[in-house]
Structure formats: structure tokens, C-alpha cells
Coordinates of C-alpha atoms and ligand atoms in Angstrom, one line a residue:
Chain A
M1 CA 95.6 98.9 81.4
P2 CA 96.3 97.3 84.7
K3 CA 93.3 97.4 87.0
I4 CA 93.8 97.5 90.7
S5 CA 94.3 93.8 91.5
I6 CA 91.8 91.9 93.5
E7 CA 94.8 90.3 95.2
D8 CA 96.1 93.6 96.5
L9 CA 92.6 94.5 97.8
K10 CA 92.3 91.1 99.5
K11 CA 95.7 91.6 101.2
I12 CA 94.5 94.8 102.7
K13 CA 91.3 93.2 103.8
E14 CA 93.0 90.3 105.4
R15 CA 95.4 92.5 107.2
E16 CA 92.7 94.8 108.5
R17 CA 90.6 91.9 109.7
G18 CA 91.2 91.7 113.5
R19 CA 92.8 95.1 113.5
M20 CA 90.8 98.2 114.5
I21 CA 89.0 99.3 111.4
L22 CA 89.1 103.0 110.8
R23 CA 85.7 104.4 111.1
E24 CA 84.2 107.7 112.1
G25 CA 84.5 107.9 115.9
E26 CA 87.3 105.5 116.1
Y27 CA 90.1 107.7 115.0
R28 CA 92.8 109.5 116.9
A29 CA 92.6 112.7 114.8
K30 CA 90.9 114.0 111.7
I31 CA 92.5 116.4 109.2
T32 CA 90.1 118.2 106.9
V33 CA 91.6 119.9 103.9
H34 CA 89.3 122.6 102.4
M35 CA 88.9 122.1 98.7
G36 CA 87.2 125.2 97.3
T37 CA 88.4 126.8 94.2
C38 CA 90.7 129.2 96.0
G39 CA 92.1 126.4 98.2
I40 CA 92.8 124.2 95.2
A41 CA 94.5 127.1 93.3
A42 CA 96.6 127.8 96.4
G43 CA 97.9 124.3 96.9
A44 CA 95.3 122.4 98.9
R45 CA 95.7 119.2 96.9
E46 CA 99.5 119.2 97.5
V47 CA 98.8 119.6 101.3
M48 CA 96.6 116.6 101.1
T49 CA 99.2 114.6 99.3
L50 CA 101.8 115.6 101.9
F51 CA 99.7 114.3 104.7
R52 CA 98.9 111.1 102.8
D53 CA 102.6 110.5 102.3
V54 CA 103.6 111.0 106.0
I55 CA 100.7 108.9 107.2
G56 CA 101.9 106.2 104.7
Q57 CA 105.6 106.4 105.6
R58 CA 104.8 105.9 109.3
D59 CA 102.1 103.3 108.8
I60 CA 99.6 105.3 110.8
D61 CA 96.1 103.9 110.5
D62 CA 94.0 106.0 113.0
V63 CA 94.3 109.4 111.4
I64 CA 91.6 110.3 108.9
L65 CA 92.3 112.6 106.0
T66 CA 89.2 114.1 104.5
N67 CA 88.1 117.2 102.6
S68 CA 85.3 119.7 102.7
G69 CA 84.2 122.7 100.7
C70 CA 85.4 126.2 100.6
A71 CA 86.2 127.7 104.0
G72 CA 85.3 131.2 102.8
L73 CA 88.6 132.9 103.3
C74 CA 90.3 133.0 99.9
A75 CA 93.3 135.0 101.0
K76 CA 94.0 132.5 103.8
E77 CA 94.1 129.3 101.7
P78 CA 95.2 126.6 101.8
M79 CA 93.3 126.0 105.0
I80 CA 92.9 122.8 107.1
T81 CA 90.9 121.9 110.2
V82 CA 92.5 119.5 112.7
E83 CA 90.3 117.7 115.1
V84 CA 92.0 115.6 117.8
K85 CA 89.5 113.2 119.4
G86 CA 88.1 114.8 122.5
Q87 CA 89.4 118.3 121.7
S88 CA 87.8 121.2 119.8
P89 CA 88.7 121.6 116.2
V90 CA 91.4 124.1 115.2
K91 CA 91.5 125.8 111.8
Y92 CA 95.0 126.6 110.3
I93 CA 95.6 129.1 107.5
L94 CA 98.2 129.5 104.7
V95 CA 99.4 126.0 105.2
D96 CA 102.6 125.1 103.4
R97 CA 104.9 122.1 103.6
E98 CA 106.7 123.3 106.7
K99 CA 103.6 124.3 108.6
A100 CA 101.9 121.0 107.6
M101 CA 104.8 118.9 109.1
R102 CA 104.9 120.9 112.3
I103 CA 101.1 120.7 112.7
F104 CA 101.3 116.9 112.1
E105 CA 104.0 116.4 114.7
D106 CA 102.7 118.7 117.4
H107 CA 99.0 118.7 117.0
V108 CA 97.8 115.6 115.1
L109 CA 100.3 113.2 116.9
G110 CA 101.2 115.3 120.0
G111 CA 97.7 116.7 120.8
K112 CA 99.1 120.2 121.2
P113 CA 97.7 122.9 118.8
V114 CA 100.2 125.1 117.0
E115 CA 98.7 128.4 118.1
E116 CA 100.9 130.6 115.8
Y117 CA 99.5 129.0 112.6
A118 CA 95.9 128.9 113.7
L119 CA 93.2 131.2 112.5
A120 CA 92.7 133.8 115.2
K121 CA 89.4 133.2 117.0
G122 CA 86.6 135.4 115.8
S123 CA 88.1 136.1 112.4
E124 CA 86.0 133.3 110.7
T125 CA 83.6 135.8 109.3
A126 CA 86.1 138.5 108.2
A127 CA 85.5 138.0 104.5
T128 CA 88.4 138.7 102.2
Chain B
M1 CA 94.9 126.9 88.2
Q2 CA 98.1 125.5 86.8
D3 CA 96.8 122.4 85.1
L4 CA 93.7 120.5 84.0
S5 CA 93.9 118.0 86.9
L6 CA 93.3 120.9 89.3
H7 CA 90.3 122.2 87.3
I8 CA 88.9 118.7 87.3
L9 CA 89.3 118.4 91.1
D10 CA 87.5 121.8 91.4
V11 CA 84.6 120.9 89.2
A12 CA 84.2 117.4 90.8
E13 CA 84.1 119.2 94.2
N14 CA 81.1 121.2 92.9
G15 CA 79.3 117.9 92.3
I16 CA 80.2 116.6 95.8
Q17 CA 79.0 119.9 97.3
A18 CA 75.7 119.4 95.4
G19 CA 75.2 116.2 97.2
A20 CA 76.1 113.7 94.4
S21 CA 76.6 110.0 95.3
L22 CA 78.3 109.3 92.0
I23 CA 80.7 111.3 90.0
R24 CA 81.8 110.2 86.5
I25 CA 84.9 111.7 85.0
E26 CA 86.0 111.0 81.5
V27 CA 89.1 112.2 79.7
D28 CA 89.4 111.5 76.0
E29 CA 92.6 112.2 74.2
D30 CA 92.4 111.8 70.4
T31 CA 95.7 113.1 69.1
R32 CA 94.8 112.3 65.4
A33 CA 91.7 114.4 65.5
D34 CA 93.7 116.8 67.8
I35 CA 91.0 116.9 70.4
L36 CA 91.1 116.7 74.2
E37 CA 87.7 116.2 75.8
I38 CA 86.8 116.2 79.5
T39 CA 83.4 115.3 80.8
L40 CA 82.3 115.4 84.4
E41 CA 78.9 114.0 85.3
D42 CA 77.3 114.0 88.7
N43 CA 73.9 113.0 90.1
G44 CA 73.7 115.9 92.5
R45 CA 70.9 118.4 93.0
G46 CA 71.4 120.1 89.6
M47 CA 70.6 123.6 88.6
D48 CA 67.5 125.1 87.0
S49 CA 67.6 126.8 83.6
E50 CA 67.5 130.3 85.0
F51 CA 70.5 129.7 87.2
L52 CA 72.3 127.7 84.5
A53 CA 72.0 130.6 82.1
K54 CA 74.2 132.7 84.3
V55 CA 76.4 130.2 86.1
L56 CA 79.4 130.9 83.9
D57 CA 79.3 134.5 85.0
P58 CA 82.1 134.8 87.6
F59 CA 79.9 136.7 89.9
V60 CA 77.4 133.9 90.4
T61 CA 77.6 131.6 93.4
T62 CA 75.1 130.1 95.9
R63 CA 77.7 130.2 98.6
T64 CA 77.2 132.6 101.4
T65 CA 80.8 132.9 102.5
R66 CA 82.1 134.5 99.3
K67 CA 80.3 136.5 96.6
V68 CA 82.2 135.3 93.6
G69 CA 81.8 131.9 92.0
L70 CA 85.0 131.2 90.1
G71 CA 85.6 127.6 89.3
L72 CA 83.5 127.1 86.2
S73 CA 84.3 130.4 84.6
L74 CA 88.1 129.8 85.1
F75 CA 87.8 126.4 83.4
Q76 CA 85.8 127.9 80.6
Q77 CA 88.5 130.5 80.1
A78 CA 91.2 127.9 80.0
A79 CA 89.3 125.9 77.4
R80 CA 88.7 128.9 75.2
E81 CA 92.4 129.8 75.3
A82 CA 93.0 126.4 73.7
D83 CA 90.5 126.8 70.9
G84 CA 87.8 125.0 72.8
D85 CA 84.9 125.6 75.2
L86 CA 83.1 124.5 78.3
T87 CA 79.4 123.9 78.3
I88 CA 77.0 122.7 81.1
A89 CA 73.8 120.8 81.0
S90 CA 71.8 120.3 84.2
T91 CA 68.5 119.0 85.4
P92 CA 67.2 119.8 88.8
G93 CA 67.0 116.7 90.9
V94 CA 68.9 114.6 88.4
G95 CA 72.4 116.0 88.0
T96 CA 74.8 118.0 86.0
T97 CA 77.2 117.4 83.1
V98 CA 80.1 119.7 82.4
H99 CA 81.7 119.2 79.0
V100 CA 85.0 120.6 78.0
T101 CA 86.8 120.5 74.7
M102 CA 90.3 121.8 73.8
R103 CA 92.6 121.5 70.8
H104 CA 95.1 118.8 72.1
S105 CA 98.2 120.4 70.5
H106 CA 97.3 124.0 71.1
I107 CA 100.3 125.9 72.6
D108 CA 98.1 127.4 75.3
R109 CA 96.4 124.1 76.3
K110 CA 97.1 123.5 79.9
P111 CA 99.0 120.3 80.7
M112 CA 97.1 117.4 82.2
G113 CA 98.8 117.6 85.6
D114 CA 98.7 114.9 88.3
M115 CA 95.5 112.9 87.9
A116 CA 96.6 110.4 90.5
D117 CA 96.7 113.1 93.2
T118 CA 93.4 114.5 92.0
L119 CA 91.6 111.2 92.0
T120 CA 93.1 110.0 95.3
A121 CA 92.2 113.4 97.0
L122 CA 88.6 113.0 95.7
I123 CA 88.2 109.4 96.8
E124 CA 90.0 109.6 100.1
G125 CA 88.4 112.9 101.0
N126 CA 84.9 111.8 100.1
P127 CA 84.7 108.0 100.9
D128 CA 80.9 107.9 100.7
V129 CA 80.8 109.2 97.2
D130 CA 81.5 106.8 94.3
L131 CA 83.7 107.7 91.5
V132 CA 84.2 106.3 88.0
Y133 CA 87.2 107.5 86.0
V134 CA 87.7 106.7 82.4
H135 CA 90.8 107.9 80.6
R136 CA 91.1 107.1 76.9
K137 CA 94.0 107.8 74.6
D138 CA 94.0 106.9 70.9
G139 CA 92.1 103.7 71.4
S140 CA 93.5 102.5 74.8
E141 CA 91.8 103.1 78.0
Y142 CA 92.1 103.0 81.8
V143 CA 89.1 102.6 84.1
L144 CA 88.8 103.1 87.8
D145 CA 85.5 102.3 89.5
T146 CA 85.2 102.7 93.2
R147 CA 82.0 100.6 93.3
E148 CA 84.1 97.6 92.3
L149 CA 86.8 98.4 94.9
R150 CA 84.2 98.9 97.6
A151 CA 82.6 95.5 96.9
E152 CA 85.9 93.8 97.1
L153 CA 87.0 95.6 100.3
E154 CA 83.8 94.8 102.2
D155 CA 84.1 96.5 105.6
V156 CA 87.4 98.2 105.0
P157 CA 86.6 101.8 104.0
L158 CA 87.9 103.5 100.8
N159 CA 89.7 106.1 102.9
H160 CA 91.8 103.6 104.7
P161 CA 95.4 104.8 104.3
S162 CA 96.6 101.7 102.5
V163 CA 93.7 101.8 100.1
A164 CA 94.3 105.4 99.3
R165 CA 98.0 104.6 98.6
L166 CA 97.0 101.6 96.4
I167 CA 94.6 103.8 94.4
H168 CA 97.2 106.5 94.0
D169 CA 100.0 104.2 92.8
N170 CA 97.7 102.3 90.4
V171 CA 96.4 105.5 88.8
E172 CA 99.9 106.9 88.5
S173 CA 101.5 103.8 86.9
S174 CA 98.5 103.1 84.6
L175 CA 98.3 106.6 83.2
K176 CA 102.1 106.6 82.7
E177 CA 101.6 103.4 80.6
L178 CA 98.7 104.9 78.8
M179 CA 100.7 108.0 77.8
R180 CA 103.5 105.9 76.5
G181 CA 100.9 104.3 74.2
Ligands
ADP201 N1 77.7 120.2 89.6 C1 76.9 121.1 90.2 N2 75.7 120.8 90.7 C2 74.9 121.8 91.2 N3 75.2 123.1 91.3 C3 76.4 123.4 90.8 C4 77.3 122.5 90.2 N4 78.4 123.2 89.8 C5 78.2 124.5 90.1 N5 77.0 124.6 90.7 C6 76.5 125.9 91.2 O1 77.1 127.0 90.5 C7 77.8 127.8 91.4 C8 79.1 128.4 90.8 O2 80.0 127.3 90.7 P1 81.6 127.7 90.6 O3 81.8 128.5 89.4 O4 82.4 126.4 90.7 O5 81.9 128.6 91.9 P2 81.8 128.1 93.5 O6 81.9 126.7 93.6 O7 83.0 128.8 94.0 O8 80.5 128.7 94.0 C9 77.9 127.0 92.7 O9 78.0 127.8 93.8 C10 76.7 126.1 92.7 O10 75.6 126.8 93.2
MG202 MG1 83.3 125.4 92.6

């Protein structure tokens, strides 16, 4: 089976040399997809793939895509947290393709949270 | 869960939540013996025997945000529906191994699903954790080892968007080839 070629990895390494390397603290925004059991069953992995694809299509290299454990609100999954550098994090609930695209445009790139998709403040502990 | 790749993602996430620095996932398809075997091994904090004895009970979880632990019991149910089972071995401070068997041709055996998306989500989402993936089918195999990639990439992190894409496309095309035989 074809392994990932050393050549391909070298190419990426060469290209990144001299460019700003993506590290914690050097990113424009961080998108965290919650990957607990309920999240995965509700489509969290597809949400992650969706973001990976737009980031790739537009050749963006300062947005981090990461995951974390269960957010504790099963009925509201898939959930993501968007943190634009210098702003406080916003949790979004019931994320689907359409919401994900809008959140990416308006919040991740535009810096303006999409209030209508966000988890209402104070409802973090309302167990479902 | 619709397919096995989602169950695998879910169980691997347990290992990551348990503080593992290395996750090993093996999928073994032997169509002659008609067995599909999945093994997930992590070096996380593990579970003691008392906890382990009841961990497949859907009402057990250490999480505080939700009362019901679901992932392992759901996977066990899926395995049993395909004439197989899920067993767990764990040692506190050493790690955990989850072993799943199914009858490969069983009509209720869930499909494999998208392993490229599962592995990329795990690696990109947890760039500090190493992952080894071995997929065997009737004598051929595919191996992905992030420790090798990491060494080659030097200071470029595993969650760099171009690295994530490279990993995704490599897993996708390699597994396609493996399935063709
Ligand atoms: N690999 C593992 N290492 C250590 N503990 C684990 C592991 N897998 C599961 N556990 C423990 O078993 C519990 C139940 O797991 P699971 O059925 O996946 O439900 P959940 O992850 O939703 O709690 C977890 O909360 C955790 O305490
Ligand atoms: Mg779990």
C-alpha cells in the first residue's frame, strides 16, 4: 500500500519554512468540534470534514480545527466552539452544513458571532 | 451510530479523554475465515477491575455533565448483532484495549464507513497524540504512523491544514486500493 511519501511531506515543510507556522497563539481563529458519543452520532465528524474542506479550498493556514470531548448537551449536538483571537469563545448548537458555512464566513473570517445559532448564555448547565 | 468508522472514532476519543499519548487502531478483515476484527489500544489512565466490570452497563460514566455512558455499550450491541462481541482489558496507569469481533458477511454487520474522515479528525483534532493505524485485508495491509510523519515534518505541526489534507487523501486512496484487493 502507498505510504505517505517523504517527498510530499518535504514539500509541505519547504513551503512552510519562512511562512508563519501555525502554532497555538499564532492563529486567527480556533474551531473546536465536540466529539462525544452524542456529537459523533449527530454528525460532528461531518462538521469537521466540512470545515477542513473550506479551509483547504481557500488555502487558509491560520485557522485551527481541533476537537474536544463531550459538551454535555446531547440534544444540542453537534456543537462547536469558535474562538476568534482576542474575543471570548462562542458555543454553537445543532450545527449543520448551512449553519457551519455561515458561522465560518461571519464569525471565523469576519469576526462577528452569529447570535441566532449560539447557545443561549446561562444554558450550559441545563442538562438534557 | 451508522457505521464502524464512527464507533471507532468514539472509542478512540475515550482513550484521548483518558490522557493517552498513543492510540493504536487495528482493523483486520479476513474474508475467508469470515471475521472482522477491530482492536483499539491506548496508553491512557486505564480503569480498575471494579469499574471495568460494569463499564459496559449503559448507565456507567465518569463524566459529570451527563449521567449515561453510551459509547462502549452501543459498540458492543453492534458487534453482538453481527454474531460477535466487544471485550475490554484495562490496567490502571498502563492503558486500555478494546477488542471487537464480528462476522464479516453477517447481514447486520455495520459497514466500515469513512475511515479517512475518522483518522483525519482524530489526528487533526488531537495533534499532540500519536496514532498508529493498521488495516489488513486478506494478507495485504496499510499502515499509518504519525510518529514517522512527525519526524519528517520537523516543526510543521500535524494539524497544519495541508498535512491534514495529505493524510486524508492518502488514507482514502490506500484503503480504496486495499479493498479492491
Ligand atoms: N480507553 C479508556 N480509558 C480509560 N477510561 C475509559 C476508556 N474508555 C472508557 N472509559 C471509562 O468508561 C466510561 C464509559 O465510557 P463510554 O461508554 O464511552 O461513555 P462516555 O464516554 O460517554 O462516558 C467513561 O466515562 C470512562 O470513565
Ligand atoms: Mg465515550
